[in-house]
Coordinates of C-alpha atoms (C1' of nucleotides) in Angstrom, one line a residue:
Chain A
M1 CA 135.0 110.8 165.1
S2 CA 135.5 114.2 166.6
N3 CA 132.7 114.6 169.1
A4 CA 132.7 111.5 171.3
E5 CA 135.1 111.0 174.1
T6 CA 136.8 107.7 173.5
A7 CA 139.6 108.1 175.9
D8 CA 141.0 105.4 178.2
M9 CA 138.8 106.3 181.1
P10 CA 135.5 104.5 180.6
D11 CA 133.7 105.8 183.6
D12 CA 132.8 108.2 186.3
G13 CA 134.3 111.3 187.8
A14 CA 131.5 113.6 186.7
P15 CA 128.4 111.7 185.7
K16 CA 127.0 114.5 183.6
T17 CA 123.8 114.3 181.5
P18 CA 124.4 113.9 177.8
D19 CA 123.9 117.0 175.7
R20 CA 121.3 115.4 173.5
L21 CA 119.1 114.9 176.5
R22 CA 119.5 118.4 177.8
R23 CA 118.2 119.8 174.5
R24 CA 115.1 117.7 174.1
A25 CA 112.0 119.6 175.4
S26 CA 110.1 116.4 175.9
R27 CA 112.6 115.0 178.4
L28 CA 113.0 118.2 180.2
L29 CA 109.2 118.4 180.5
S30 CA 108.7 115.0 181.9
Q31 CA 111.6 115.3 184.3
L32 CA 110.5 118.6 185.6
S33 CA 106.9 117.5 185.7
T34 CA 107.7 114.6 188.1
R35 CA 109.6 116.9 190.4
S36 CA 106.9 119.5 190.3
D37 CA 104.3 116.9 190.9
R38 CA 106.1 115.6 193.9
L39 CA 106.6 119.0 195.4
I40 CA 102.9 119.9 195.0
T41 CA 101.6 116.6 196.2
E42 CA 103.7 116.7 199.3
G43 CA 102.8 120.4 200.0
L44 CA 99.1 119.8 199.6
A45 CA 99.2 116.7 201.7
Q46 CA 100.2 118.8 204.6
A47 CA 97.0 120.7 204.1
D48 CA 95.0 117.5 203.9
A49 CA 94.4 118.0 200.2
R50 CA 95.3 116.7 196.7
K51 CA 95.7 118.7 193.5
W52 CA 92.4 117.3 192.3
H53 CA 90.6 118.8 195.3
Y54 CA 91.9 122.1 194.2
A55 CA 90.9 121.7 190.6
A56 CA 87.3 120.7 191.6
L57 CA 86.9 123.4 194.2
A58 CA 88.3 126.1 191.8
S59 CA 86.0 125.1 189.1
L60 CA 83.0 125.2 191.4
Q61 CA 84.0 128.6 192.8
E62 CA 84.4 130.1 189.4
Y63 CA 81.5 128.6 187.5
G64 CA 79.0 127.8 190.2
P65 CA 77.3 124.5 190.9
A66 CA 77.8 121.8 188.3
S67 CA 77.2 118.2 187.5
Q68 CA 80.0 115.7 187.9
A69 CA 80.3 115.3 184.2
A70 CA 80.6 119.1 183.7
L71 CA 83.3 119.1 186.4
S72 CA 85.1 116.3 184.6
R73 CA 85.2 118.2 181.4
R74 CA 86.4 121.5 183.0
T75 CA 89.1 120.0 185.1
G76 CA 90.3 117.2 182.9
I77 CA 89.7 114.7 185.6
F78 CA 88.1 111.5 184.4
S79 CA 84.6 110.8 185.6
S80 CA 85.8 107.5 187.0
D81 CA 88.3 109.3 189.2
M82 CA 85.9 112.2 189.9
V83 CA 83.8 109.9 192.0
G84 CA 86.5 109.4 194.5
V85 CA 87.6 113.0 194.6
L86 CA 84.0 114.1 195.4
N87 CA 83.7 111.4 198.0
E88 CA 86.6 112.9 199.8
L89 CA 85.4 116.5 199.4
V90 CA 81.9 115.5 200.7
E91 CA 83.6 113.7 203.6
R92 CA 85.3 117.0 204.6
D93 CA 82.1 119.0 204.2
L94 CA 83.8 121.1 201.5
V95 CA 81.1 120.4 198.9
E96 CA 77.5 119.1 198.9
R97 CA 76.3 116.4 196.5
G98 CA 72.6 116.3 195.8
P99 CA 70.4 114.9 193.1
D100 CA 69.3 117.2 190.2
P101 CA 65.5 117.5 190.3
D102 CA 65.4 118.4 186.6
D103 CA 67.5 115.5 185.5
R104 CA 67.6 112.5 187.8
R105 CA 70.7 111.1 186.1
R106 CA 72.8 114.0 187.4
N107 CA 74.1 115.1 190.7
I108 CA 74.5 118.7 191.5
I109 CA 77.7 119.6 193.2
T110 CA 77.8 122.8 195.3
I111 CA 80.7 124.3 197.1
S112 CA 80.1 125.0 200.8
A113 CA 81.3 128.0 202.9
Q114 CA 84.0 125.8 204.3
G115 CA 84.9 124.8 200.8
R116 CA 85.4 128.4 199.8
L117 CA 87.5 129.0 202.9
H118 CA 89.5 125.8 202.2
L119 CA 90.1 127.0 198.6
L120 CA 91.6 130.3 199.9
R121 CA 93.9 128.3 202.1
L122 CA 95.0 126.1 199.3
D123 CA 95.6 129.2 197.2
K124 CA 98.1 130.4 199.8
V125 CA 99.7 127.0 200.0
L126 CA 100.1 126.8 196.2
D127 CA 101.5 130.3 196.0
G128 CA 104.2 129.3 198.3
L129 CA 104.9 126.0 196.5
H130 CA 105.1 127.8 193.1
D131 CA 107.5 130.3 194.6
E132 CA 109.7 127.3 195.3
L133 CA 109.0 125.7 192.0
L134 CA 109.9 128.8 189.9
A135 CA 112.5 130.1 192.3
P136 CA 115.3 130.5 189.7
L137 CA 113.1 132.6 187.4
S138 CA 112.5 136.3 187.5
P139 CA 108.8 137.5 187.7
A140 CA 108.9 138.4 184.0
E141 CA 110.3 135.0 183.1
R142 CA 107.7 133.2 185.2
D143 CA 105.0 135.0 183.3
Q144 CA 106.5 134.1 180.0
F145 CA 107.0 130.5 181.1
V146 CA 103.3 130.2 182.0
E147 CA 102.3 131.8 178.7
L148 CA 104.4 129.5 176.6
L149 CA 103.0 126.5 178.5
N150 CA 99.5 127.7 177.9
R151 CA 100.1 128.2 174.2
L152 CA 101.5 124.7 173.9
L153 CA 98.8 123.1 175.9
D154 CA 96.0 124.9 174.0
H155 CA 97.5 123.7 170.8
H156 CA 97.6 120.1 171.9
T157 CA 94.1 120.1 173.4
R158 CA 92.4 121.5 170.4
S159 CA 93.7 118.8 168.1
S160 CA 92.8 116.0 170.4
Chain B
M1 CA 79.7 137.5 196.0
S2 CA 80.8 139.5 192.9
N3 CA 83.1 137.1 191.1
A4 CA 81.3 133.8 190.7
E5 CA 78.7 133.1 188.2
T6 CA 75.6 132.1 190.1
A7 CA 73.1 132.5 187.4
D8 CA 70.2 130.1 186.7
M9 CA 72.1 128.0 184.2
P10 CA 74.1 125.5 186.3
D11 CA 75.9 123.8 183.5
D12 CA 77.6 123.6 180.2
G13 CA 77.6 125.5 177.0
A14 CA 81.3 126.2 177.1
P15 CA 83.2 123.9 179.5
K16 CA 86.1 126.2 179.9
T17 CA 89.0 125.6 182.2
P18 CA 89.0 127.7 185.4
D19 CA 91.3 130.6 185.4
R20 CA 93.0 129.5 188.6
L21 CA 94.1 126.4 186.8
R22 CA 95.4 128.1 183.7
R23 CA 97.7 130.2 185.9
R24 CA 99.4 127.4 187.8
A25 CA 102.6 126.3 186.3
S26 CA 102.5 123.0 188.1
R27 CA 99.2 122.0 186.4
L28 CA 100.3 123.2 183.0
L29 CA 103.5 121.3 183.4
S30 CA 101.8 118.0 184.3
Q31 CA 99.1 118.3 181.6
L32 CA 101.6 119.2 178.9
S33 CA 104.0 116.5 180.0
T34 CA 101.4 113.7 179.7
R35 CA 100.5 114.9 176.1
S36 CA 104.2 115.2 175.3
D37 CA 104.9 111.8 176.7
R38 CA 102.2 110.2 174.7
L39 CA 103.3 111.9 171.5
I40 CA 106.9 110.8 172.0
T41 CA 106.1 107.3 173.1
E42 CA 103.8 106.7 170.1
G43 CA 106.3 108.2 167.7
L44 CA 109.2 106.2 169.0
A45 CA 107.1 103.0 169.0
Q46 CA 106.9 103.2 165.3
A47 CA 110.7 103.1 165.2
D48 CA 110.7 100.1 167.5
A49 CA 112.1 102.1 170.4
R50 CA 111.3 103.8 173.7
K51 CA 112.6 107.0 175.1
W52 CA 114.9 105.1 177.5
H53 CA 116.6 103.5 174.6
Y54 CA 117.4 106.9 173.3
A55 CA 118.7 108.1 176.6
A56 CA 121.0 105.1 177.0
L57 CA 122.3 105.2 173.4
A58 CA 122.9 108.9 173.6
S59 CA 124.9 108.5 176.8
L60 CA 127.0 105.8 175.4
Q61 CA 127.7 107.7 172.2
E62 CA 128.7 110.9 174.0
Y63 CA 130.7 109.4 176.9
G64 CA 131.9 106.1 175.6
P65 CA 131.5 102.6 177.2
A66 CA 130.2 102.6 180.7
S67 CA 128.9 100.4 183.5
Q68 CA 125.2 100.0 184.1
A69 CA 125.5 102.0 187.3
A70 CA 127.2 104.9 185.5
L71 CA 124.5 104.8 182.8
S72 CA 121.9 105.0 185.5
R73 CA 123.4 108.0 187.0
R74 CA 123.8 109.8 183.7
T75 CA 120.4 109.1 182.3
G76 CA 118.3 109.2 185.5
I77 CA 117.0 105.7 184.8
F78 CA 116.9 103.6 187.9
S79 CA 119.3 100.6 187.9
S80 CA 116.3 98.3 188.4
D81 CA 114.8 99.6 185.1
M82 CA 118.1 99.8 183.3
V83 CA 118.3 96.0 183.3
G84 CA 115.3 95.7 181.1
V85 CA 116.3 98.5 178.8
L86 CA 119.7 97.0 178.2
N87 CA 118.1 93.6 177.6
E88 CA 116.1 95.1 174.8
L89 CA 119.1 96.9 173.4
V90 CA 121.2 93.8 173.4
E91 CA 118.4 91.9 171.8
R92 CA 118.4 94.3 168.9
D93 CA 122.3 94.2 168.7
L94 CA 122.5 97.9 169.4
V95 CA 124.8 97.5 172.4
E96 CA 127.0 94.8 173.7
R97 CA 127.2 93.8 177.4
G98 CA 130.3 92.2 178.6
P99 CA 132.0 91.7 182.0
D100 CA 134.5 94.1 183.2
P101 CA 137.8 92.2 183.7
D102 CA 139.1 94.8 186.2
D103 CA 136.0 94.7 188.4
R104 CA 133.9 91.6 188.2
R105 CA 130.9 93.3 189.8
R106 CA 130.4 95.4 186.7
N107 CA 129.3 95.0 183.2
I108 CA 130.8 97.1 180.4
I109 CA 128.2 98.4 178.0
T110 CA 129.4 99.3 174.5
I111 CA 127.4 100.8 171.7
S112 CA 127.6 99.0 168.4
A113 CA 127.8 100.3 164.8
Q114 CA 124.2 99.5 164.4
G115 CA 123.6 101.3 167.7
R116 CA 125.1 104.5 166.3
L117 CA 123.1 104.2 163.2
H118 CA 119.9 103.6 165.1
L119 CA 120.7 106.6 167.3
L120 CA 120.9 108.8 164.2
R121 CA 117.5 107.5 163.0
L122 CA 116.0 108.2 166.4
D123 CA 117.4 111.7 166.3
K124 CA 115.6 112.3 163.0
V125 CA 112.4 110.9 164.4
L126 CA 112.7 113.0 167.6
D127 CA 113.4 116.1 165.5
G128 CA 110.1 115.6 163.8
L129 CA 108.2 114.9 166.9
H130 CA 109.5 118.0 168.6
D131 CA 108.5 120.0 165.7
E132 CA 105.0 118.8 166.3
L133 CA 105.3 119.3 170.0
L134 CA 106.6 122.9 169.8
A135 CA 104.6 123.8 166.7
P136 CA 103.0 127.0 168.1
L137 CA 106.4 128.5 169.2
S138 CA 108.8 130.5 167.1
P139 CA 112.4 129.2 166.9
A140 CA 113.5 131.9 169.4
E141 CA 110.7 130.9 171.7
R142 CA 111.6 127.3 171.5
D143 CA 115.1 128.1 172.6
Q144 CA 114.0 130.1 175.5
F145 CA 111.5 127.5 176.5
V146 CA 114.2 124.9 176.6
E147 CA 116.5 127.2 178.5
L148 CA 113.9 128.0 181.1
L149 CA 113.2 124.3 181.5
N150 CA 116.9 123.6 182.0
R151 CA 117.3 126.3 184.6
L152 CA 114.3 125.0 186.5
L153 CA 115.4 121.4 186.3
D154 CA 119.0 122.2 187.3
H155 CA 117.7 124.0 190.3
H156 CA 115.6 121.1 191.5
T157 CA 118.2 118.4 190.9
R158 CA 120.9 120.2 192.8
S159 CA 118.9 120.4 195.9
S160 CA 117.7 116.8 195.9
Chain C
dA1 C1' 57.2 102.9 171.4
dG2 C1' 62.1 102.1 170.5
dA3 C1' 66.9 103.5 169.5
dC4 C1' 70.3 106.0 171.2
dA5 C1' 73.1 109.1 174.2
dA6 C1' 74.4 111.0 178.7
dC7 C1' 75.1 110.2 183.6
dG8 C1' 77.4 108.2 187.8
dT9 C1' 79.7 104.2 189.3
dT10 C1' 82.6 100.0 189.6
dT11 C1' 86.3 97.5 188.0
dG12 C1' 90.5 96.7 185.8
dT13 C1' 94.6 97.7 182.9
dT14 C1' 98.9 100.0 181.7
dG15 C1' 103.1 102.4 182.5
dC16 C1' 106.2 104.9 185.4
dA17 C1' 108.9 106.3 189.5
dC18 C1' 110.5 104.2 193.2
dT19 C1' 111.8 100.9 197.3
dA20 C1' 113.5 96.6 199.2
dA21 C1' 116.1 92.8 199.2
dC22 C1' 119.3 89.4 197.3
dG23 C1' 124.0 87.1 196.2
dG24 C1' 128.2 88.3 194.5
dT25 C1' 132.3 91.3 194.5
dT26 C1' 135.6 94.8 195.9
dG27 C1' 138.0 98.0 198.8
dT28 C1' 139.1 99.4 203.6
dG29 C1' 140.5 99.3 208.6
dG30 C1' 142.4 97.1 212.1
Chain D
dC1 C1' 144.3 88.1 207.3
dC2 C1' 139.7 89.0 208.2
dA3 C1' 135.5 91.4 209.4
dC4 C1' 132.7 94.8 207.4
dA5 C1' 130.9 98.4 204.7
dA6 C1' 130.0 99.9 200.0
dC7 C1' 129.0 98.9 195.4
dC8 C1' 127.3 96.0 191.5
dG9 C1' 123.5 93.9 188.7
dT10 C1' 119.1 91.7 189.3
dT11 C1' 114.4 90.4 190.8
dA12 C1' 110.3 91.4 192.9
dG13 C1' 106.9 94.4 194.3
dT14 C1' 104.5 99.0 195.7
dG15 C1' 101.9 103.3 194.8
dC16 C1' 99.9 106.3 191.9
dA17 C1' 98.1 108.6 187.8
dA18 C1' 95.9 108.2 183.2
dC19 C1' 92.8 105.8 181.0
dA20 C1' 89.3 101.9 179.0
dA21 C1' 85.1 98.9 179.5
dA22 C1' 80.9 97.8 181.0
dC23 C1' 76.8 98.5 183.9
dG24 C1' 72.1 100.1 185.1
dT25 C1' 69.6 104.3 185.2
dT26 C1' 67.6 108.2 183.1
dG27 C1' 66.7 111.6 179.5
dT28 C1' 66.0 112.8 174.3
dC29 C1' 64.6 112.2 169.6
dT30 C1' 61.5 110.5 166.1

DNA sequence: AGACAACGTTTGTTGCACTAACGGTTGTGG
DNA sequence: CCACAACCGTTAGTGCAACAAACGTTGTCT
């Protein structure tokens, strides 16, 4: 009976967030994630791109040509969604999609010169956006934040 | 020409995530958030609850009876969604919804004894789930993680 | 040969964040 | 007093991301 405010005023003034909610990592994560998502999505839209474009291009750049299935596994994008992403990338001449002569089930996706260039541009854009996203954190804190996220994500992807 | 693997093997073996993606906080956030969301949602489902139930009950417990609009502001739930949440809570006798005699536009929502009890149970459930969610982190790291999240979220809710 | 798995694709489902519009009510300015 | 804006709760609907199901095609294994 000592913790709750049960005074006469039932309402507003300062509509503050309950303490319980400010302590739950799950809630903070989902709230922050939607803000972050919106920021990134809008930022990339001005470069005529989506975050999945970046994921696919980055994967191609770092690991070389790959099949759509391999791309799906590396980026976490579902194959069903990968189709559309690659359609858009092909449309923009950022990648090329050709049949694999050794395995006619597969397509081989290759990044183009324009694709590499576009990837560099997107890197710049994302650098700026992340500066905005992580603005209140010092460089050291940003690194630790990323490290904690990676540890958590690794843990939850292994046991899936 | 020196960084990409352009060997003969075009494909799998170890479908690892590109480095670029492992460094972007936005991506880590959204990936982790979906895992976390699923974990919490499934866990709460076994207690016949959703995360929004918790948010509403917590807000009522900490700040006392309130109108639906006030609840919306405090929890971040949209009024349009609040309707359904409260319907479910009323159905379970966890809250009571009555008209405000002083302002006939409003409803006054009050948490019931059962509601308080249910909230305690949910706290226990969430404690367990967060133990699972934050498993790889030490207690100190968990605290710092939550603090960083709060700082970021505060920053991005002020400037909205 | 035949069973089975992987590939790319289409289609559809679910849940969430969010917008738009509504009738009903209140407070405000003139 | 009365027009008018602002707020309330509610309904309906949009857009998008994460995912599931099924398909025909192609490769692999025995």
